[in-house]
Amino acid sequence: MWWIRQTTLDNRLNLMEYLAVETADRLGQFTEKNDYGGLDLRMQERARILQMENQPQLFITDLEGMILNSWPMMGGGAPHHAEGEIPASVFKNEDSIVQVNQNGQQVYIVKSPILMNDHQTGWVVVMQNADKLADFNQEYRLLIVLLLGLGLLGWIVIYLLTKKILKPIQDVARAAAQVREGNYAIKLDSNPKELEIHQLVTSFKEMTNRLTQLEQMRAELLAGVTHDLKTPVTSISGLVQAVRDGIVTGEERQEFLDITLKEIQRLQSMISDLLEFNSLAAGAFTIRPENCDLNKLVEDIGRQWRVTQTEPVNLKVITPEKTVYKIIDPLRLQQILINLLNNSHQAIDDSGSISIILSEEGIDVKDTGKGIPEEEQALVFERFFRGEKKKLKVRGLGLGLPFSKMLARSMGADLLLKESNRRGTTFSLVWVS
């Protein structure tokens, strides 16, 4: 609007200047003084070109600035003499366009000399109020229509885009309400065009799939833990009852007692795992870091674990030539490595091998077993998770890997499943800080 006002003002000032010059040229051609015949009609025609509701006023003055005639341009009629004087400063100013303050209003005055036979006989002065000169309702109306049109178009575009974007978000909100009620079987459009919406829908679907898996794992956990705890208790009860009733005697009685002790130890081990895991999860444990020679520490852990095995195991400990030092809790590191070694031992057959590989970046425990099924790899660090094959082969609570990962993080490291396929599995303990 400011630009329209300024452009309109400049254009009309140029037209007023042209009007003053043309009128002065016309008057200079008259041979008789005060002969202004036909000038009024000509001035109205020129004023019409300005397209102004409030037309400017034209004055004819003598050299001293006294007004001889004026054309108000207020609807025609014969010209008449105007009272008053034009400020003398206007005629002293060399500029043809002058802005003055008259009666508290800004007024633009355009003047042009009247020349007869190369002699100046007077002035043609065109005056107009600055506000009226810049007033152009038609342009403003066009601008208002343009702004209203753009506003309406923008509202329609925003409405359509919002509706398009909100629909998948509303679908996700309704699905979230279903998940809150325990219904994980939801259906969402998985191919929205917007990248962010696609990521939201995909992440929500993955979350519901994970919740479904966790719910299934929770049910399996309850059944598995109940079975694993019930089995040794049932065995102990039967064995002790047989000994008490005198059903077995002699060496057989001693054998029953030995089996009872093993079942008790296994039951104690499972309870100890639960207690230790809960303590670790609650932060009720201590880390005693010290600067350790990892070359020696890893070799000692591998040797001690090999000695405790009832059957020979092909274990290789590979350390770099340069000694690796790390500030770490040696006891917690031993717990992690023993858990990994036990898992690897359960995965290999008689001809398989296990390797502990130390480097500056961390420690890898690699075996030559059959690997972890691809669909189970994302769940190996979940609490109480045990693979389908491992459930039948090994009794336990599925806390070894989650426990080891929590221990690793407590020491500024992380435990990752580096790779697993039919040729074997590799777990990596990497230093994070």
Short mmCIF file of C-alpha atoms in Angstrom, two decimals:
data_model
loop_
_atom_site.label_atom_id
_atom_site.label_comp_id
_atom_site.label_asym_id
_atom_site.label_seq_id
_atom_site.Cartn_x
_atom_site.Cartn_y
_atom_site.Cartn_z
CA MET A 1 0.00 0.00 0.00
CA TRP A 2 2.89 2.36 0.71
CA TRP A 3 4.41 1.51 -2.67
CA ILE A 4 1.06 2.10 -4.43
CA ARG A 5 0.71 5.44 -2.64
CA GLN A 6 4.21 6.59 -3.59
CA THR A 7 3.88 5.41 -7.20
CA THR A 8 0.49 7.08 -7.57
CA LEU A 9 1.86 10.30 -6.06
CA ASP A 10 4.87 10.36 -8.40
CA ASN A 11 2.78 9.62 -11.47
CA ARG A 12 0.24 12.33 -10.68
CA LEU A 13 2.92 14.88 -9.92
CA ASN A 14 4.39 14.15 -13.37
CA LEU A 15 0.94 14.57 -14.94
CA MET A 16 0.37 17.80 -13.02
CA GLU A 17 3.70 19.08 -14.28
CA TYR A 18 2.74 18.14 -17.83
CA LEU A 19 -0.64 19.88 -17.32
CA ALA A 20 1.04 23.08 -16.08
CA VAL A 21 3.55 23.14 -18.98
CA GLU A 22 0.87 22.48 -21.60
CA THR A 23 -1.40 25.16 -20.14
CA ALA A 24 1.45 27.68 -20.07
CA ASP A 25 2.25 26.91 -23.72
CA ARG A 26 -1.40 27.39 -24.67
CA LEU A 27 -1.62 30.73 -22.83
CA GLY A 28 1.60 31.93 -24.45
CA GLN A 29 -0.07 31.55 -27.87
CA PHE A 30 -2.98 33.92 -27.01
CA THR A 31 -2.55 37.38 -28.50
CA GLU A 32 -5.03 39.17 -26.27
CA LYS A 33 -4.64 39.45 -22.54
CA ASN A 34 -7.17 37.54 -20.50
CA ASP A 35 -8.33 35.62 -23.53
CA TYR A 36 -8.91 32.15 -22.05
CA GLY A 37 -11.58 30.90 -24.39
CA GLY A 38 -12.01 27.13 -24.38
CA LEU A 39 -9.36 26.71 -21.69
CA ASP A 40 -11.83 25.48 -19.08
CA LEU A 41 -13.01 22.56 -21.20
CA ARG A 42 -9.45 21.67 -22.08
CA MET A 43 -8.42 21.72 -18.43
CA GLN A 44 -11.30 19.46 -17.43
CA GLU A 45 -10.27 17.01 -20.14
CA ARG A 46 -6.68 17.00 -18.90
CA ALA A 47 -7.81 16.59 -15.30
CA ARG A 48 -9.91 13.59 -16.30
CA ILE A 49 -6.73 11.87 -17.42
CA LEU A 50 -5.51 12.03 -13.82
CA GLN A 51 -8.41 9.76 -12.75
CA MET A 52 -8.92 11.69 -9.51
CA GLU A 53 -12.17 12.18 -7.69
CA ASN A 54 -10.74 15.38 -6.15
CA GLN A 55 -9.29 17.26 -9.10
CA PRO A 56 -6.40 19.71 -8.63
CA GLN A 57 -6.86 23.50 -8.82
CA LEU A 58 -5.13 25.52 -11.51
CA PHE A 59 -4.13 29.17 -11.09
CA ILE A 60 -2.89 31.81 -13.55
CA THR A 61 -0.81 34.48 -11.85
CA ASP A 62 1.24 37.49 -12.87
CA LEU A 63 4.98 37.70 -12.34
CA GLU A 64 4.51 38.82 -8.72
CA GLY A 65 2.30 35.80 -7.95
CA MET A 66 -1.03 37.59 -7.80
CA ILE A 67 -3.83 35.25 -8.91
CA LEU A 68 -5.53 36.40 -12.10
CA ASN A 69 -7.76 33.41 -12.76
CA SER A 70 -8.37 29.93 -11.39
CA TRP A 71 -10.05 26.73 -12.46
CA PRO A 72 -11.37 24.74 -9.48
CA MET A 73 -12.26 21.85 -11.79
CA MET A 74 -15.30 21.22 -9.62
CA GLY A 75 -17.82 20.45 -12.33
CA GLY A 76 -17.31 23.00 -15.07
CA GLY A 77 -18.56 26.56 -15.36
CA ALA A 78 -16.74 29.72 -16.35
CA PRO A 79 -13.45 30.50 -14.71
CA HIS A 80 -13.54 32.95 -11.87
CA HIS A 81 -11.09 35.03 -9.90
CA ALA A 82 -9.75 33.32 -6.76
CA GLU A 83 -9.06 35.17 -3.59
CA GLY A 84 -5.79 34.94 -1.68
CA GLU A 85 -2.20 34.53 -2.65
CA ILE A 86 0.15 31.67 -3.38
CA PRO A 87 3.15 31.61 -1.01
CA ALA A 88 5.92 33.82 -2.41
CA SER A 89 8.49 31.11 -1.56
CA VAL A 90 7.05 28.98 -4.36
CA PHE A 91 8.12 31.48 -7.02
CA LYS A 92 11.55 31.99 -5.48
CA ASN A 93 12.22 28.25 -5.50
CA GLU A 94 13.99 27.05 -8.62
CA ASP A 95 12.25 23.64 -8.55
CA SER A 96 9.12 23.25 -10.63
CA ILE A 97 7.50 21.03 -7.95
CA VAL A 98 7.35 22.38 -4.41
CA GLN A 99 5.78 20.92 -1.25
CA VAL A 100 4.51 23.48 1.28
CA ASN A 101 2.51 23.47 4.51
CA GLN A 102 -0.72 25.42 4.09
CA ASN A 103 -3.26 25.67 6.88
CA GLY A 104 -1.76 22.62 8.59
CA GLN A 105 -1.90 20.46 5.47
CA GLN A 106 0.77 19.33 3.06
CA VAL A 107 0.19 20.75 -0.42
CA TYR A 108 2.04 20.05 -3.65
CA ILE A 109 2.46 23.02 -6.01
CA VAL A 110 3.61 22.66 -9.63
CA LYS A 111 4.47 25.84 -11.55
CA SER A 112 5.38 26.62 -15.16
CA PRO A 113 6.23 30.07 -16.67
CA ILE A 114 3.97 31.68 -19.32
CA LEU A 115 6.08 32.98 -22.21
CA MET A 116 4.81 35.41 -24.90
CA ASN A 117 7.31 36.32 -27.60
CA ASP A 118 10.10 34.93 -25.41
CA HIS A 119 9.08 37.19 -22.56
CA GLN A 120 7.60 35.81 -19.32
CA THR A 121 4.27 37.33 -18.54
CA GLY A 122 3.16 35.17 -15.62
CA TRP A 123 2.87 31.71 -14.10
CA VAL A 124 0.63 28.65 -14.37
CA VAL A 125 0.31 27.03 -10.95
CA VAL A 126 -1.36 23.65 -10.26
CA MET A 127 -2.10 22.85 -6.61
CA GLN A 128 -3.39 19.75 -4.87
CA ASN A 129 -3.55 18.43 -1.30
CA ALA A 130 -0.99 15.64 -0.74
CA ASP A 131 -3.54 13.19 0.71
CA LYS A 132 -5.99 13.77 -2.12
CA LEU A 133 -3.22 13.52 -4.67
CA ALA A 134 -2.20 10.06 -3.41
CA ASP A 135 -5.78 8.84 -2.99
CA PHE A 136 -6.56 6.08 -5.45
CA ASN A 137 -9.50 3.99 -4.34
CA GLN A 138 -9.43 1.78 -7.40
CA GLU A 139 -5.91 0.55 -6.69
CA TYR A 140 -6.77 -0.01 -3.05
CA ARG A 141 -9.84 -1.97 -4.02
CA LEU A 142 -7.73 -4.10 -6.33
CA LEU A 143 -5.20 -4.67 -3.55
CA ILE A 144 -7.93 -5.63 -1.08
CA VAL A 145 -9.47 -8.05 -3.58
CA LEU A 146 -6.02 -9.54 -4.22
CA LEU A 147 -5.30 -9.98 -0.52
CA LEU A 148 -8.73 -11.49 0.14
CA GLY A 149 -8.25 -13.87 -2.80
CA LEU A 150 -4.80 -14.92 -1.58
CA GLY A 151 -6.14 -15.35 1.95
CA LEU A 152 -9.01 -17.53 0.75
CA LEU A 153 -6.72 -19.58 -1.48
CA GLY A 154 -4.21 -19.97 1.36
CA TRP A 155 -6.96 -21.07 3.75
CA ILE A 156 -8.19 -23.67 1.25
CA VAL A 157 -4.65 -25.00 0.67
CA ILE A 158 -3.92 -25.13 4.41
CA TYR A 159 -7.25 -26.84 5.05
CA LEU A 160 -6.60 -29.51 2.41
CA LEU A 161 -3.01 -30.09 3.54
CA THR A 162 -4.02 -30.18 7.19
CA LYS A 163 -6.77 -32.66 6.48
CA LYS A 164 -4.38 -34.80 4.46
CA ILE A 165 -1.72 -34.72 7.18
CA LEU A 166 -4.09 -35.02 10.14
CA LYS A 167 -5.83 -38.15 8.88
CA PRO A 168 -2.86 -40.52 9.35
CA ILE A 169 -2.05 -38.82 12.67
CA GLN A 170 -5.63 -39.35 13.82
CA ASP A 171 -5.38 -42.99 12.71
CA VAL A 172 -2.24 -43.36 14.83
CA ALA A 173 -4.02 -41.71 17.79
CA ARG A 174 -6.93 -44.16 17.50
CA ALA A 175 -4.46 -47.05 17.21
CA ALA A 176 -2.66 -45.80 20.32
CA ALA A 177 -5.98 -45.88 22.19
CA GLN A 178 -6.43 -49.50 21.09
CA VAL A 179 -2.92 -50.37 22.26
CA ARG A 180 -3.71 -48.75 25.61
CA GLU A 181 -6.66 -51.13 25.92
CA GLY A 182 -4.36 -54.08 25.20
CA ASN A 183 -5.32 -54.61 21.55
CA TYR A 184 -2.11 -54.82 19.52
CA ALA A 185 -3.75 -56.03 16.28
CA ILE A 186 -4.01 -52.66 14.54
CA LYS A 187 -4.16 -51.69 10.88
CA LEU A 188 -2.53 -48.53 9.55
CA ASP A 189 -1.82 -47.19 6.07
CA SER A 190 1.88 -47.95 5.75
CA ASN A 191 2.46 -45.90 2.58
CA PRO A 192 1.75 -42.22 3.33
CA LYS A 193 3.52 -39.87 0.92
CA GLU A 194 4.87 -37.52 3.58
CA LEU A 195 8.24 -38.72 4.92
CA GLU A 196 7.61 -37.71 8.54
CA ILE A 197 4.16 -39.35 8.59
CA HIS A 198 5.61 -42.48 7.00
CA GLN A 199 8.29 -42.63 9.71
CA LEU A 200 5.66 -42.12 12.43
CA VAL A 201 3.42 -44.88 11.09
CA THR A 202 6.36 -47.24 10.56
CA SER A 203 7.71 -46.61 14.07
CA PHE A 204 4.27 -47.14 15.58
CA LYS A 205 3.86 -50.43 13.73
CA GLU A 206 7.28 -51.57 14.91
CA MET A 207 6.32 -50.60 18.46
CA THR A 208 3.11 -52.65 18.32
CA ASN A 209 5.00 -55.62 16.86
CA ARG A 210 7.54 -55.32 19.66
CA LEU A 211 4.78 -55.10 22.27
CA THR A 212 3.18 -58.19 20.76
CA GLN A 213 6.49 -60.03 21.03
CA LEU A 214 7.02 -58.84 24.59
CA GLU A 215 3.52 -59.93 25.54
CA GLN A 216 4.20 -63.34 24.07
CA MET A 217 7.56 -63.45 25.86
CA ARG A 218 5.88 -62.51 29.14
CA ALA A 219 3.47 -65.43 28.79
CA GLU A 220 6.32 -67.77 27.86
CA LEU A 221 8.39 -66.43 30.75
CA LEU A 222 5.67 -67.15 33.25
CA ALA A 223 5.30 -70.68 31.92
CA GLY A 224 9.06 -71.21 31.61
CA VAL A 225 10.02 -69.86 35.02
CA THR A 226 7.20 -71.80 36.64
CA HIS A 227 8.36 -74.97 34.92
CA ASP A 228 12.07 -74.37 35.63
CA LEU A 229 11.42 -73.72 39.29
CA LYS A 230 8.87 -76.47 39.67
CA THR A 231 11.04 -79.18 38.08
CA PRO A 232 13.90 -79.14 40.62
CA VAL A 233 11.45 -78.77 43.51
CA THR A 234 9.51 -81.83 42.28
CA SER A 235 12.75 -83.81 41.83
CA ILE A 236 13.99 -82.85 45.28
CA SER A 237 10.66 -83.76 46.84
CA GLY A 238 10.59 -87.20 45.18
CA LEU A 239 14.23 -87.99 45.98
CA VAL A 240 14.00 -86.92 49.61
CA GLN A 241 10.75 -88.86 50.07
CA ALA A 242 12.35 -92.00 48.60
CA VAL A 243 15.29 -91.73 50.99
CA ARG A 244 13.03 -91.00 53.96
CA ASP A 245 10.76 -93.98 53.29
CA GLY A 246 13.77 -96.29 52.93
CA ILE A 247 12.95 -97.17 49.34
CA VAL A 248 16.62 -96.75 48.44
CA THR A 249 19.55 -97.84 50.55
CA GLY A 250 23.29 -98.08 50.38
CA GLU A 251 25.04 -96.60 47.35
CA GLU A 252 21.75 -95.83 45.64
CA ARG A 253 20.70 -93.77 48.65
CA GLN A 254 23.94 -91.80 48.45
CA GLU A 255 23.37 -91.25 44.71
CA PHE A 256 19.86 -89.92 45.40
CA LEU A 257 21.29 -87.48 47.92
CA ASP A 258 23.94 -86.29 45.43
CA ILE A 259 21.23 -85.68 42.80
CA THR A 260 19.19 -83.81 45.41
CA LEU A 261 22.15 -81.55 46.18
CA LYS A 262 22.68 -80.80 42.45
CA GLU A 263 19.01 -79.89 42.04
CA ILE A 264 19.22 -77.65 45.10
CA GLN A 265 22.33 -75.96 43.69
CA ARG A 266 20.59 -75.40 40.34
CA LEU A 267 17.58 -73.94 42.12
CA GLN A 268 19.84 -71.69 44.17
CA SER A 269 21.63 -70.59 41.00
CA MET A 270 18.36 -69.60 39.33
CA ILE A 271 17.22 -67.66 42.40
CA SER A 272 20.64 -66.03 42.63
CA ASP A 273 20.40 -64.96 38.98
CA LEU A 274 17.03 -63.34 39.64
CA LEU A 275 18.26 -61.54 42.73
CA GLU A 276 21.48 -60.36 41.08
CA PHE A 277 19.65 -59.15 37.98
CA ASN A 278 17.10 -57.25 40.05
CA SER A 279 19.90 -55.68 42.09
CA LEU A 280 21.67 -54.59 38.93
CA ALA A 281 18.46 -53.21 37.39
CA ALA A 282 17.77 -51.24 40.58
CA GLY A 283 21.33 -49.88 40.66
CA ALA A 284 22.07 -51.62 43.96
CA PHE A 285 25.56 -52.77 43.01
CA THR A 286 29.06 -51.35 43.03
CA ILE A 287 31.67 -50.91 40.32
CA ARG A 288 35.30 -50.87 41.41
CA PRO A 289 37.26 -49.67 38.36
CA GLU A 290 41.03 -50.01 38.18
CA ASN A 291 43.68 -49.73 35.52
CA CYS A 292 43.93 -53.30 34.21
CA ASP A 293 46.34 -55.08 31.89
CA LEU A 294 43.68 -56.55 29.61
CA ASN A 295 46.13 -58.90 27.86
CA LYS A 296 46.84 -60.70 31.10
CA LEU A 297 43.30 -60.39 32.48
CA VAL A 298 41.64 -61.89 29.37
CA GLU A 299 44.14 -64.78 29.28
CA ASP A 300 43.52 -65.52 32.98
CA ILE A 301 39.73 -65.49 32.51
CA GLY A 302 39.98 -67.84 29.52
CA ARG A 303 42.26 -70.24 31.37
CA GLN A 304 40.08 -70.29 34.51
CA TRP A 305 36.92 -70.91 32.48
CA ARG A 306 38.57 -73.76 30.51
CA VAL A 307 39.62 -75.47 33.75
CA THR A 308 36.07 -75.42 35.15
CA GLN A 309 34.61 -77.25 32.14
CA THR A 310 33.96 -80.98 32.57
CA GLU A 311 34.83 -81.65 28.91
CA PRO A 312 37.75 -80.36 26.83
CA VAL A 313 36.95 -77.14 24.92
CA ASN A 314 38.86 -75.68 21.97
CA LEU A 315 39.34 -72.14 23.30
CA LYS A 316 41.71 -69.62 21.73
CA VAL A 317 42.70 -66.35 23.39
CA ILE A 318 44.14 -63.86 20.90
CA THR A 319 45.75 -60.70 22.27
CA PRO A 320 47.72 -57.96 20.46
CA GLU A 321 51.48 -57.59 20.81
CA LYS A 322 51.03 -54.17 22.41
CA THR A 323 49.59 -54.38 25.92
CA VAL A 324 46.09 -52.88 26.18
CA TYR A 325 45.34 -50.98 29.39
CA LYS A 326 41.81 -50.01 30.37
CA ILE A 327 40.21 -48.63 33.51
CA ILE A 328 37.59 -51.26 34.24
CA ASP A 329 36.21 -53.50 36.98
CA PRO A 330 37.99 -56.85 36.46
CA LEU A 331 35.34 -58.82 38.39
CA ARG A 332 32.48 -57.43 36.26
CA LEU A 333 34.48 -58.05 33.08
CA GLN A 334 34.97 -61.65 34.18
CA GLN A 335 31.21 -62.05 34.70
CA ILE A 336 30.51 -60.74 31.20
CA LEU A 337 33.08 -62.94 29.48
CA ILE A 338 32.02 -66.06 31.40
CA ASN A 339 28.39 -65.49 30.35
CA LEU A 340 29.47 -65.13 26.72
CA LEU A 341 31.72 -68.20 26.92
CA ASN A 342 28.95 -70.29 28.45
CA ASN A 343 26.56 -69.29 25.66
CA SER A 344 29.18 -70.07 23.02
CA HIS A 345 29.88 -73.45 24.61
CA GLN A 346 26.17 -74.31 24.45
CA ALA A 347 26.08 -73.32 20.76
CA ILE A 348 29.01 -75.45 19.48
CA ASP A 349 29.37 -79.18 19.02
CA ASP A 350 32.36 -81.38 19.86
CA SER A 351 34.34 -80.12 16.85
CA GLY A 352 33.55 -76.46 17.39
CA SER A 353 35.84 -73.77 18.74
CA ILE A 354 35.61 -70.51 20.70
CA SER A 355 37.88 -67.48 20.33
CA ILE A 356 38.42 -64.49 22.58
CA ILE A 357 39.92 -61.65 20.52
CA LEU A 358 41.26 -58.58 22.32
CA SER A 359 41.89 -55.28 20.50
CA GLU A 360 42.14 -51.58 21.28
CA GLU A 361 38.45 -51.18 20.40
CA GLY A 362 37.12 -53.97 22.62
CA ILE A 363 36.78 -57.73 23.09
CA ASP A 364 35.13 -60.17 20.69
CA VAL A 365 33.87 -63.61 21.72
CA LYS A 366 33.45 -65.72 18.59
CA ASP A 367 32.20 -69.28 18.19
CA THR A 368 31.69 -71.68 15.28
CA GLY A 369 28.17 -72.71 16.23
CA LYS A 370 25.08 -72.77 14.03
CA GLY A 371 24.24 -69.14 14.80
CA ILE A 372 21.15 -67.39 16.08
CA PRO A 373 18.05 -67.38 13.82
CA GLU A 374 17.59 -64.01 12.15
CA GLU A 375 14.14 -63.47 13.63
CA GLU A 376 15.56 -63.92 17.15
CA GLN A 377 18.64 -61.69 16.82
CA ALA A 378 16.80 -58.49 17.74
CA LEU A 379 15.56 -60.10 20.99
CA VAL A 380 18.71 -61.67 22.40
CA PHE A 381 19.19 -58.83 24.92
CA GLU A 382 15.58 -58.89 26.11
CA ARG A 383 15.02 -60.02 29.67
CA PHE A 384 13.94 -63.67 30.04
CA PHE A 385 14.19 -64.31 26.30
CA ARG A 386 15.48 -67.70 25.22
CA GLY A 387 15.57 -69.02 21.69
CA GLU A 388 13.35 -71.87 20.61
CA LYS A 389 16.25 -74.34 20.36
CA LYS A 390 17.80 -73.22 23.61
CA LYS A 391 14.55 -73.72 25.55
CA LEU A 392 14.71 -77.45 24.87
CA LYS A 393 18.47 -77.81 25.28
CA VAL A 394 19.36 -75.61 28.28
CA ARG A 395 17.43 -74.70 31.36
CA GLY A 396 17.64 -71.13 32.59
CA LEU A 397 15.87 -67.81 32.96
CA GLY A 398 17.27 -65.98 29.92
CA LEU A 399 19.02 -63.32 32.01
CA GLY A 400 22.65 -63.90 30.98
CA LEU A 401 22.90 -61.52 28.03
CA PRO A 402 20.67 -58.74 29.49
CA PHE A 403 22.68 -58.97 32.71
CA SER A 404 25.97 -58.76 30.80
CA LYS A 405 24.78 -55.77 28.75
CA MET A 406 23.80 -53.88 31.90
CA LEU A 407 27.18 -54.64 33.44
CA ALA A 408 28.95 -53.42 30.29
CA ARG A 409 27.05 -50.13 30.29
CA SER A 410 27.77 -49.59 33.96
CA MET A 411 31.49 -49.63 33.07
CA GLY A 412 31.23 -47.23 30.12
CA ALA A 413 31.07 -49.95 27.46
CA ASP A 414 28.40 -51.74 25.45
CA LEU A 415 27.68 -55.33 24.50
CA LEU A 416 26.57 -55.93 20.90
CA LEU A 417 25.69 -58.85 18.68
CA LYS A 418 28.28 -58.21 15.98
CA GLU A 419 27.23 -60.96 13.58
CA SER A 420 25.50 -64.32 13.54
CA ASN A 421 25.03 -66.78 10.71
CA ARG A 422 25.41 -70.49 9.99
CA ARG A 423 29.18 -70.22 10.39
CA GLY A 424 28.98 -68.90 13.93
CA THR A 425 28.21 -65.99 16.20
CA THR A 426 30.31 -63.06 17.42
CA PHE A 427 29.49 -60.87 20.43
CA SER A 428 31.49 -57.65 20.90
CA LEU A 429 32.23 -55.78 24.09
CA VAL A 430 33.17 -52.31 22.82
CA TRP A 431 34.53 -49.36 24.77
CA VAL A 432 32.22 -46.34 24.54
CA SER A 433 34.02 -43.94 26.84
#
